CSV table of N, CA and C in Angstrom, one decimal:
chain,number,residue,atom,x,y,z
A,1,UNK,N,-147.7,184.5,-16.0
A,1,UNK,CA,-148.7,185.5,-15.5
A,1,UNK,C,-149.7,184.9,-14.6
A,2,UNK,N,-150.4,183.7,-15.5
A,2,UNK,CA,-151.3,183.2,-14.1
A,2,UNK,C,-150.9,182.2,-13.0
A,3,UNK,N,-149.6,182.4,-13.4
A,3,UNK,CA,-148.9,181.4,-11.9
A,3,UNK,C,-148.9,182.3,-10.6
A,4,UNK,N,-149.0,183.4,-10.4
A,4,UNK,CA,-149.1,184.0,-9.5
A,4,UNK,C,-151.1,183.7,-8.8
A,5,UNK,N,-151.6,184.2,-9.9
A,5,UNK,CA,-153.1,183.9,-9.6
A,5,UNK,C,-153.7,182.2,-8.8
A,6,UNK,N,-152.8,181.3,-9.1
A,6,UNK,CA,-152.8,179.7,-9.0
A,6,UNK,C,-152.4,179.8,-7.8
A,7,UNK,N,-150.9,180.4,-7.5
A,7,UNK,CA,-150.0,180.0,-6.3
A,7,UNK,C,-151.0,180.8,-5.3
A,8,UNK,N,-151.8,181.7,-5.3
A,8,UNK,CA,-152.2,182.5,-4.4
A,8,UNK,C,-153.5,182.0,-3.9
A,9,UNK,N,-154.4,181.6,-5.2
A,9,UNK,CA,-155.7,180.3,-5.1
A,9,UNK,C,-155.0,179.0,-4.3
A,10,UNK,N,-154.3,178.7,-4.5
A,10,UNK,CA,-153.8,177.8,-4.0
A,10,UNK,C,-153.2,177.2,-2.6
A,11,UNK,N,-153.0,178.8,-2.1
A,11,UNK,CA,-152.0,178.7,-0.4
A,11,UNK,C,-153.7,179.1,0.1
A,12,UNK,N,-155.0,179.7,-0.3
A,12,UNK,CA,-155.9,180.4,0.5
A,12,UNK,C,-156.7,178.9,0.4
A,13,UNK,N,-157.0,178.1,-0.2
A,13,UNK,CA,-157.6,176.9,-0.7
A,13,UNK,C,-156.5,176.0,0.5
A,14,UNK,N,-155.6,175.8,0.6
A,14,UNK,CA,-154.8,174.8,1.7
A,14,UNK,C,-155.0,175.4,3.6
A,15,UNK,N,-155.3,177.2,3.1
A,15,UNK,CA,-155.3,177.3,4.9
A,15,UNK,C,-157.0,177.9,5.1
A,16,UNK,N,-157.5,177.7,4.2
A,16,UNK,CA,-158.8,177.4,4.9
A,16,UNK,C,-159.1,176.0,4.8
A,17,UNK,N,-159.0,175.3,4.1
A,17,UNK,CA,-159.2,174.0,4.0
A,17,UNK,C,-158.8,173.3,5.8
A,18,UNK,N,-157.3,173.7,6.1
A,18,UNK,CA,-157.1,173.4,7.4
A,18,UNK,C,-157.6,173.8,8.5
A,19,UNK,N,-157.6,175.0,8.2
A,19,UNK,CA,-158.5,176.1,9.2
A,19,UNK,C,-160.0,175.1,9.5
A,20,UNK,N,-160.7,174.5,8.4
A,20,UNK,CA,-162.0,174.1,9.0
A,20,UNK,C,-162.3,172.4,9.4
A,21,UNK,N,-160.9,172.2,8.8
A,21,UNK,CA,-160.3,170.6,9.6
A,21,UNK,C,-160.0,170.6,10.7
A,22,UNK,N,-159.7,172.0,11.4
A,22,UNK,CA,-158.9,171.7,13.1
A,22,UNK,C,-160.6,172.3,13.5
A,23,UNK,N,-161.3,173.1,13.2
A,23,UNK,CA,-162.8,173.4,13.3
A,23,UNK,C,-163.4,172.3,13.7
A,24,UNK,N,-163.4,171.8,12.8
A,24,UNK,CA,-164.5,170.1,12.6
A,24,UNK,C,-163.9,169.1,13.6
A,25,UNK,N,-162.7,169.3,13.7
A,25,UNK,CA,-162.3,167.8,14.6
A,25,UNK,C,-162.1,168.7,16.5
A,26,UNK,N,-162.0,169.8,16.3
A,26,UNK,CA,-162.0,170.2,17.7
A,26,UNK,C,-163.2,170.4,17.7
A,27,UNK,N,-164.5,171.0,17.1
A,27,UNK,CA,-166.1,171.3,17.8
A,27,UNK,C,-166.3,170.2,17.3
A,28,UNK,N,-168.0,170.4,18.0
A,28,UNK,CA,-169.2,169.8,17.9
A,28,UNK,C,-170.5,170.8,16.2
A,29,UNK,N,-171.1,170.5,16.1
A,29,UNK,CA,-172.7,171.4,15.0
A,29,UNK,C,-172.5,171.8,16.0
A,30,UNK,N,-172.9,173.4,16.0
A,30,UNK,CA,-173.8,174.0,16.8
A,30,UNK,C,-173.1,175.0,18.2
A,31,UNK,N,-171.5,173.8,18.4
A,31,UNK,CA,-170.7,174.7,19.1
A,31,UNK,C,-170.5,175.9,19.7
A,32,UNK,N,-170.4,176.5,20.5
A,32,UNK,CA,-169.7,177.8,20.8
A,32,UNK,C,-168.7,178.3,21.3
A,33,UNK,N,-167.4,178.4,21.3
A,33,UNK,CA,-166.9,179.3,22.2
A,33,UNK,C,-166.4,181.0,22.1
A,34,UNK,N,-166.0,181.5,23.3
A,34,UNK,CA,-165.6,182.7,23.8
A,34,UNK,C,-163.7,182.9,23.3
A,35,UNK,N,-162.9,183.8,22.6
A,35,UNK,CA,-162.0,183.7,22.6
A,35,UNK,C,-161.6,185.6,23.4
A,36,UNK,N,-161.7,185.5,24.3
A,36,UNK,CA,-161.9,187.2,24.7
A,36,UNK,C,-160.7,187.9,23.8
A,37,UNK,N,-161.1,189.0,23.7
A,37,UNK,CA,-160.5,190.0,22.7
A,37,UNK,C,-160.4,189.6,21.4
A,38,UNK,N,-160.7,188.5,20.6
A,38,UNK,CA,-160.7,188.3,19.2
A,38,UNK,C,-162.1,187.9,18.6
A,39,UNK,N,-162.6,186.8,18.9
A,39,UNK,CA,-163.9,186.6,18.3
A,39,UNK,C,-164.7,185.1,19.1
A,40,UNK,N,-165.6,185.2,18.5
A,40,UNK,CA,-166.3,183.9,19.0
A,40,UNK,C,-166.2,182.6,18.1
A,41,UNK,N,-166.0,182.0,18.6
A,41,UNK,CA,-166.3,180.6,17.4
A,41,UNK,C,-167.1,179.7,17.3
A,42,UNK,N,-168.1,179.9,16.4
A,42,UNK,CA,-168.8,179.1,16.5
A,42,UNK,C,-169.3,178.4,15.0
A,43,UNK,N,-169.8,176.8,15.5
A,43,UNK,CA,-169.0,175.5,14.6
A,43,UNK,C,-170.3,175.6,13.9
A,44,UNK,N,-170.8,175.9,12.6
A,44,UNK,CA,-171.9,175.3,12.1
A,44,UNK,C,-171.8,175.3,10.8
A,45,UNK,N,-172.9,174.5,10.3
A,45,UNK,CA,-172.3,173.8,8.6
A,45,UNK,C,-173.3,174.7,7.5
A,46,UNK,N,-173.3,175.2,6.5
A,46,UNK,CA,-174.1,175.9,6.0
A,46,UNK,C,-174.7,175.4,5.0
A,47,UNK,N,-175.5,174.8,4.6
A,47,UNK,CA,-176.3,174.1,3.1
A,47,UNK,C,-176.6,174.9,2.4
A,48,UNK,N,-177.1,175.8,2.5
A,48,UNK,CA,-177.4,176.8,1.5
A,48,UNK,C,-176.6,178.1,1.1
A,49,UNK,N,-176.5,178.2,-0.5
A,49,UNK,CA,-175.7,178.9,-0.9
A,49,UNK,C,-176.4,180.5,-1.1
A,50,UNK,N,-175.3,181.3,-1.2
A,50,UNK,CA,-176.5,182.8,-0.7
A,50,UNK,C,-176.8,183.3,-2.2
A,51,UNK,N,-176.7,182.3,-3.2
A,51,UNK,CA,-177.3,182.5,-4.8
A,51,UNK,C,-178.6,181.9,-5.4
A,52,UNK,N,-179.0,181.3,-3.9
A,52,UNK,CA,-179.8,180.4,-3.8
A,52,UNK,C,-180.3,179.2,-4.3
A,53,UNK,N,-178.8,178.4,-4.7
A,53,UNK,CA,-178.5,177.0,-5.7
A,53,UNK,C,-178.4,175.9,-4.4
A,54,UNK,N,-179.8,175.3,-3.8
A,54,UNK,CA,-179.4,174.4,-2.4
A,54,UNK,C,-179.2,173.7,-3.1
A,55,UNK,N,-177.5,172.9,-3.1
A,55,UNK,CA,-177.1,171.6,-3.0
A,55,UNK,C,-177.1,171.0,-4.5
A,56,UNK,N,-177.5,171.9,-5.4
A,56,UNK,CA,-177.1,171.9,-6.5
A,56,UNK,C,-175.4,171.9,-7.3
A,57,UNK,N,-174.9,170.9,-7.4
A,57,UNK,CA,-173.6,170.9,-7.2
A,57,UNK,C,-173.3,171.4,-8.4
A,58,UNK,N,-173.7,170.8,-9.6
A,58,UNK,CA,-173.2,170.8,-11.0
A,58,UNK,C,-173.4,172.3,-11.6
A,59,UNK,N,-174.7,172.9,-10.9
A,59,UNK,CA,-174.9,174.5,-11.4
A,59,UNK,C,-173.6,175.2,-10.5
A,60,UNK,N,-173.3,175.0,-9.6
A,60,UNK,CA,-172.3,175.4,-8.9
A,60,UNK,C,-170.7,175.3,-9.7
A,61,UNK,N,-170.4,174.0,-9.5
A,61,UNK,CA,-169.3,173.8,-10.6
A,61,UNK,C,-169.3,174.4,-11.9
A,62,UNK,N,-170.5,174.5,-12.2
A,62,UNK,CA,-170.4,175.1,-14.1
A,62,UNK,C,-170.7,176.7,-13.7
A,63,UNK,N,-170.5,176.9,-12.9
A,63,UNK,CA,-170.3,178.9,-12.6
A,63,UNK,C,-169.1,179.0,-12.1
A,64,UNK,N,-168.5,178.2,-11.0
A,64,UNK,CA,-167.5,178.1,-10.9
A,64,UNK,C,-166.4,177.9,-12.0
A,65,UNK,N,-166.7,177.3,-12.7
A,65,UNK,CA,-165.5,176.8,-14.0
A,65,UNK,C,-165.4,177.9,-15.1
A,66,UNK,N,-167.2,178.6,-15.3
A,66,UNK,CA,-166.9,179.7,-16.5
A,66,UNK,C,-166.5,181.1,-15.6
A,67,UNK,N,-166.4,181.2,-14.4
A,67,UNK,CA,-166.1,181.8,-13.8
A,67,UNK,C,-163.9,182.1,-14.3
A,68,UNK,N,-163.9,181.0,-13.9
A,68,UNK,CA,-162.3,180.9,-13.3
A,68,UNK,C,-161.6,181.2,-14.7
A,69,UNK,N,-162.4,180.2,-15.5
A,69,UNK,CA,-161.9,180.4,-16.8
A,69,UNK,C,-161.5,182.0,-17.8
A,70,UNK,N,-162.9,182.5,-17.7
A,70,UNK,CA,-162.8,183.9,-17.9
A,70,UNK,C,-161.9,184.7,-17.0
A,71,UNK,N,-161.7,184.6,-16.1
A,71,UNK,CA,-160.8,184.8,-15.3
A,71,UNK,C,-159.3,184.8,-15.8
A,72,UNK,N,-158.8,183.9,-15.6
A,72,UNK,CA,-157.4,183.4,-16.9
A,72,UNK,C,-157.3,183.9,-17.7
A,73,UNK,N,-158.7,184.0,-18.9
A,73,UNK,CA,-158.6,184.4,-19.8
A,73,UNK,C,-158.3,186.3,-20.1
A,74,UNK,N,-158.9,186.2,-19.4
A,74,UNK,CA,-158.7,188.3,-19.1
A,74,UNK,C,-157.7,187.9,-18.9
A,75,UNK,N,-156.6,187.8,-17.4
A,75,UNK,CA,-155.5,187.6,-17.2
A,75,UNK,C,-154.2,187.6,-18.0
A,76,UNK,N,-154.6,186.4,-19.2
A,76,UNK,CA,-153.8,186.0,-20.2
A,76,UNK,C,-153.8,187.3,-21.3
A,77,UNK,N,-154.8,188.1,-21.2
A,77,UNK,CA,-155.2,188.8,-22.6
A,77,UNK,C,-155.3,190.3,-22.3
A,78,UNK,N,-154.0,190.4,-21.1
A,78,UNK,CA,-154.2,192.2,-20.6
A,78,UNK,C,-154.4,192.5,-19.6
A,79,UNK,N,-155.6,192.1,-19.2
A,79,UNK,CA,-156.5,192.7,-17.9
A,79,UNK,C,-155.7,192.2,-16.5
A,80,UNK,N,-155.9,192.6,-15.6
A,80,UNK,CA,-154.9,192.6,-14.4
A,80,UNK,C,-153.5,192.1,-14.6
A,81,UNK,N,-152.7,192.9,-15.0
A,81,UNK,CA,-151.6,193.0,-15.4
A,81,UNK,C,-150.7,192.6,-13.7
A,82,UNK,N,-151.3,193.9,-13.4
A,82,UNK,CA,-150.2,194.2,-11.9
A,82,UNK,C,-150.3,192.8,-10.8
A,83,UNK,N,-149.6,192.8,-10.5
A,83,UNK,CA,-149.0,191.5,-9.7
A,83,UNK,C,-150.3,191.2,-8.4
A,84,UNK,N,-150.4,192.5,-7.9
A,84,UNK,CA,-151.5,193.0,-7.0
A,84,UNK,C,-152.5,192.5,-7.5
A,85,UNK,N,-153.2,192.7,-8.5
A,85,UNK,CA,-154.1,192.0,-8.8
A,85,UNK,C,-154.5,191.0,-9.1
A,86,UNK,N,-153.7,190.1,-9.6
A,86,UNK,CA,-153.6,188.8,-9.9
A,86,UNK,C,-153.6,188.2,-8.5
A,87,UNK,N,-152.6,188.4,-7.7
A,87,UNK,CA,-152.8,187.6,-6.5
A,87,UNK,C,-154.4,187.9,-5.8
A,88,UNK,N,-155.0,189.4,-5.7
A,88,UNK,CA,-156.1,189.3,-5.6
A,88,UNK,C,-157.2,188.3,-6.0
A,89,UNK,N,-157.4,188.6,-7.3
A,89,UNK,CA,-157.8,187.4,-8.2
A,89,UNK,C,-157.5,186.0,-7.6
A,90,UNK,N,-156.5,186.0,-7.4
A,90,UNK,CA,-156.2,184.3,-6.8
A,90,UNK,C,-156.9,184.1,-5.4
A,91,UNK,N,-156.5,185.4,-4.7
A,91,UNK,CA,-157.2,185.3,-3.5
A,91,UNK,C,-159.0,184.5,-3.3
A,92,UNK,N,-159.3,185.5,-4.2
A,92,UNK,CA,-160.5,185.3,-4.7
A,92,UNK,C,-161.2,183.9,-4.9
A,93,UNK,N,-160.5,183.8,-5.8
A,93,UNK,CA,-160.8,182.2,-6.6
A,93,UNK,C,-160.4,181.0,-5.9
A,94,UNK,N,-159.2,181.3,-4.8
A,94,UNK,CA,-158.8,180.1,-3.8
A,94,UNK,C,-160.0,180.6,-2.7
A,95,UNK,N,-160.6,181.3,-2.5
A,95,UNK,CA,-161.7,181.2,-1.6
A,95,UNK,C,-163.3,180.7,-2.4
A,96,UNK,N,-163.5,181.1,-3.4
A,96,UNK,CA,-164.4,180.4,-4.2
A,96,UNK,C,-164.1,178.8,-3.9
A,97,UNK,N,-163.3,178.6,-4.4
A,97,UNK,CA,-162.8,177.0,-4.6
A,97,UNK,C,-162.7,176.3,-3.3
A,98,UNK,N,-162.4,176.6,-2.0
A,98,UNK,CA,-162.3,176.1,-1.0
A,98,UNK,C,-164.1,175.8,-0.6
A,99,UNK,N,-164.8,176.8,-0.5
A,99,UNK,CA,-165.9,176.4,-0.2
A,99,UNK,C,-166.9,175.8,-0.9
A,100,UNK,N,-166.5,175.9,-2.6
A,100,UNK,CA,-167.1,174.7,-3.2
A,100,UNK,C,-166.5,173.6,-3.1
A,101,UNK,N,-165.5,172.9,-2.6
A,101,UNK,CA,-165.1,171.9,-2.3
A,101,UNK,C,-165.7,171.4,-1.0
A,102,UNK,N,-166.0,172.4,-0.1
A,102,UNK,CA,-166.8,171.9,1.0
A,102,UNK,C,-168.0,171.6,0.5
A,103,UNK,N,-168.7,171.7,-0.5
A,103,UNK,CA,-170.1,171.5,-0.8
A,103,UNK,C,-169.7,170.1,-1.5
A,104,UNK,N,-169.2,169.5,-1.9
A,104,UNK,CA,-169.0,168.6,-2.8
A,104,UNK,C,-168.3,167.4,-1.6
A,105,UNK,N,-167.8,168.3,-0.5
A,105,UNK,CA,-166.9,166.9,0.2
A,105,UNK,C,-168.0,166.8,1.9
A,106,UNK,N,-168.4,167.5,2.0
A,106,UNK,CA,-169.0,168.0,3.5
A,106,UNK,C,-170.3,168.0,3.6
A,107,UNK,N,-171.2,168.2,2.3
A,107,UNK,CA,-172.5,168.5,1.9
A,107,UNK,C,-173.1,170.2,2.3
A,108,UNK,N,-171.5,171.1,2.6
A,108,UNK,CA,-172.3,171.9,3.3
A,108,UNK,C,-170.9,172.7,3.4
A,109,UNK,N,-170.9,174.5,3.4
A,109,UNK,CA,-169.8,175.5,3.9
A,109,UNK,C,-169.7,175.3,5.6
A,110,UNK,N,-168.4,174.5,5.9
A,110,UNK,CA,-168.3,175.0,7.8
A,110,UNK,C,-167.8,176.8,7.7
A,111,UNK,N,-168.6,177.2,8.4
A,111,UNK,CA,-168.1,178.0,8.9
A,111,UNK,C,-167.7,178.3,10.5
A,112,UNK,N,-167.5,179.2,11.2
A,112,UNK,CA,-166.8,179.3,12.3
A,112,UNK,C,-166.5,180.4,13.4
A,113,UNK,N,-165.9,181.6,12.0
A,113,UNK,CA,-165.7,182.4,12.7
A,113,UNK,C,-167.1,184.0,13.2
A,114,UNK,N,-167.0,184.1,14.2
A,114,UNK,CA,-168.1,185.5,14.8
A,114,UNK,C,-167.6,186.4,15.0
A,115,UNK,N,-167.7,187.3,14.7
A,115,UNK,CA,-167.3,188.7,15.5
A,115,UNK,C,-168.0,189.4,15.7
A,116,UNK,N,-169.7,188.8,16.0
A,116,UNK,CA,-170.5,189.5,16.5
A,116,UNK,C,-171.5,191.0,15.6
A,117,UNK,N,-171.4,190.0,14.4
A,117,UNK,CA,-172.2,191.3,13.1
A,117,UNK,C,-173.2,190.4,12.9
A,118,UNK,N,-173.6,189.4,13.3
A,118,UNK,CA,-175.3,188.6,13.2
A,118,UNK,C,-174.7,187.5,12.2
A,119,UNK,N,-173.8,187.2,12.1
A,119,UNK,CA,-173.1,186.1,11.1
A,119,UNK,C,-172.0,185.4,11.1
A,120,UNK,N,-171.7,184.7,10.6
A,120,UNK,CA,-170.4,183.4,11.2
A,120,UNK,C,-170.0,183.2,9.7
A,121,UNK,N,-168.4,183.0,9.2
A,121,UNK,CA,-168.2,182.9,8.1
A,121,UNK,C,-167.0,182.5,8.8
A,122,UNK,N,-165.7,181.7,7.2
A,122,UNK,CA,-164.7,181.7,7.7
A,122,UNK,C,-163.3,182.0,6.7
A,123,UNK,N,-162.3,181.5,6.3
A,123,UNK,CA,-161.2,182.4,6.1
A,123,UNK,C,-161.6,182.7,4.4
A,124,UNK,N,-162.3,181.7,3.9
A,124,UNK,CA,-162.4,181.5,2.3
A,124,UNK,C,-163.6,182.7,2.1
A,125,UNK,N,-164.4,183.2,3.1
A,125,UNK,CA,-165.4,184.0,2.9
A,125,UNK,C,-164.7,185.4,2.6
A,126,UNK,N,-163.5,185.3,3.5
A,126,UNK,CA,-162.7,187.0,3.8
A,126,UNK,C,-162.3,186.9,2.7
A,127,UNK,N,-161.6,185.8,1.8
A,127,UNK,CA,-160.4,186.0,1.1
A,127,UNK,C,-161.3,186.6,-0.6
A,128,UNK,N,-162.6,185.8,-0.6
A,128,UNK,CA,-163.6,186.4,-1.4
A,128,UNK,C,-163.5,187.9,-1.4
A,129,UNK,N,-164.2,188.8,-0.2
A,129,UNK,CA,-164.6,189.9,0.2
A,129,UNK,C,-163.5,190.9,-0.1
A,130,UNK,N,-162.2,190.2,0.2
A,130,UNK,CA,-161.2,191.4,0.1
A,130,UNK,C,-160.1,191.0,-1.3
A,131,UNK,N,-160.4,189.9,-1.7
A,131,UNK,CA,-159.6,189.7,-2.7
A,131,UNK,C,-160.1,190.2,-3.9
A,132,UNK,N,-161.7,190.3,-4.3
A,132,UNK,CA,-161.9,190.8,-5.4
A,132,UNK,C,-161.8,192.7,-5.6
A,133,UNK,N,-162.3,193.9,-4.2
A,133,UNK,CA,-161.8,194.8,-4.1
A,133,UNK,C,-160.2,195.0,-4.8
A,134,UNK,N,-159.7,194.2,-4.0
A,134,UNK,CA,-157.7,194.4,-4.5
A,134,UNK,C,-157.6,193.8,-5.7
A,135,UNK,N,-158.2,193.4,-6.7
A,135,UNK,CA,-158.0,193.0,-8.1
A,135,UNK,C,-158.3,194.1,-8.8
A,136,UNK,N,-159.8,194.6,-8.7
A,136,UNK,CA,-160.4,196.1,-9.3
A,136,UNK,C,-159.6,197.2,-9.0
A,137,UNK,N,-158.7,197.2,-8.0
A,137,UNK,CA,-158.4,198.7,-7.4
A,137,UNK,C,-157.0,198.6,-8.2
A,138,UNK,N,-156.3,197.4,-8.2
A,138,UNK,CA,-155.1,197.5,-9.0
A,138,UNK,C,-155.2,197.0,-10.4
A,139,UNK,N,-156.0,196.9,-10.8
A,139,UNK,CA,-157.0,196.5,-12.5
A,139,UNK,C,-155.9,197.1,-13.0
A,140,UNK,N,-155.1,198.0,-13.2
A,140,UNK,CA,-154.4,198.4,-14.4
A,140,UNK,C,-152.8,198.1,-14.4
């Protein structure tokens, strides 16, 4: 049951992870470019977390961990049964996990991507945003 939720944390945690490796070694901090018709990219490193824990690693990891855990544990015990949801869930939790890895390895979230809404995020942000909606919506 939670091998699906792993495998799914797992492939979103490897291609943002890469995603902000070919980022970092192709830009500069501060970066910009133009990709016409898809988005802008631009390269900058984020220290501050939007729960307002700066650089606080260990409060981070111990929300993270009772987070994930509980997680599993619903999982194991009923709650998101449907396949859909679990991978959600994973989605989820492989984007949590990617970007606390960046705080722990980077001192800081790269982000990257613009599309021009006053903010720059990148794939671990989306997989957050849309992975927890598709866990709730297929909850049963």
């Amino acid at each position: 049951m939670v091998l699906e939720l792993l495998l799914a944390a797992s492939v979103i945690v490897l291609v943002d992870q890469a995603s902000k490796k070919i980022a970092a070694t192709k830009y500069k901090e501060g970066q910009s470019f133009s990709q016409p018709r898809l988005a802008q990219l631009d390269y900058v490193t984020s220290a501050v977390s939007c729960l307002g824990f700066t650089r606080n690693r260990l409060v981070l990891l111990l929300l993270w961990g009772f987070a994930t855990i509980n997680i599993i544990f619903l999982v194991e015990h009923g709650f998101f049964q449907s396949l859909v949801a679990q991978v959600g869930l994973g989605v989820a939790i492989g984007g949590a996990t990617s970007n606390l890895l960046d705080r722990f390895w980077r001192e800081g979230v790269i982000d990257f991507i613009n599309l021009g809404f006053g903010f720059v995020f990148n794939f671990a942000d989306v997989a957050i945003l849309l992975g927890v909606p598709v866990a709730l919506w297929f909850i049963c």
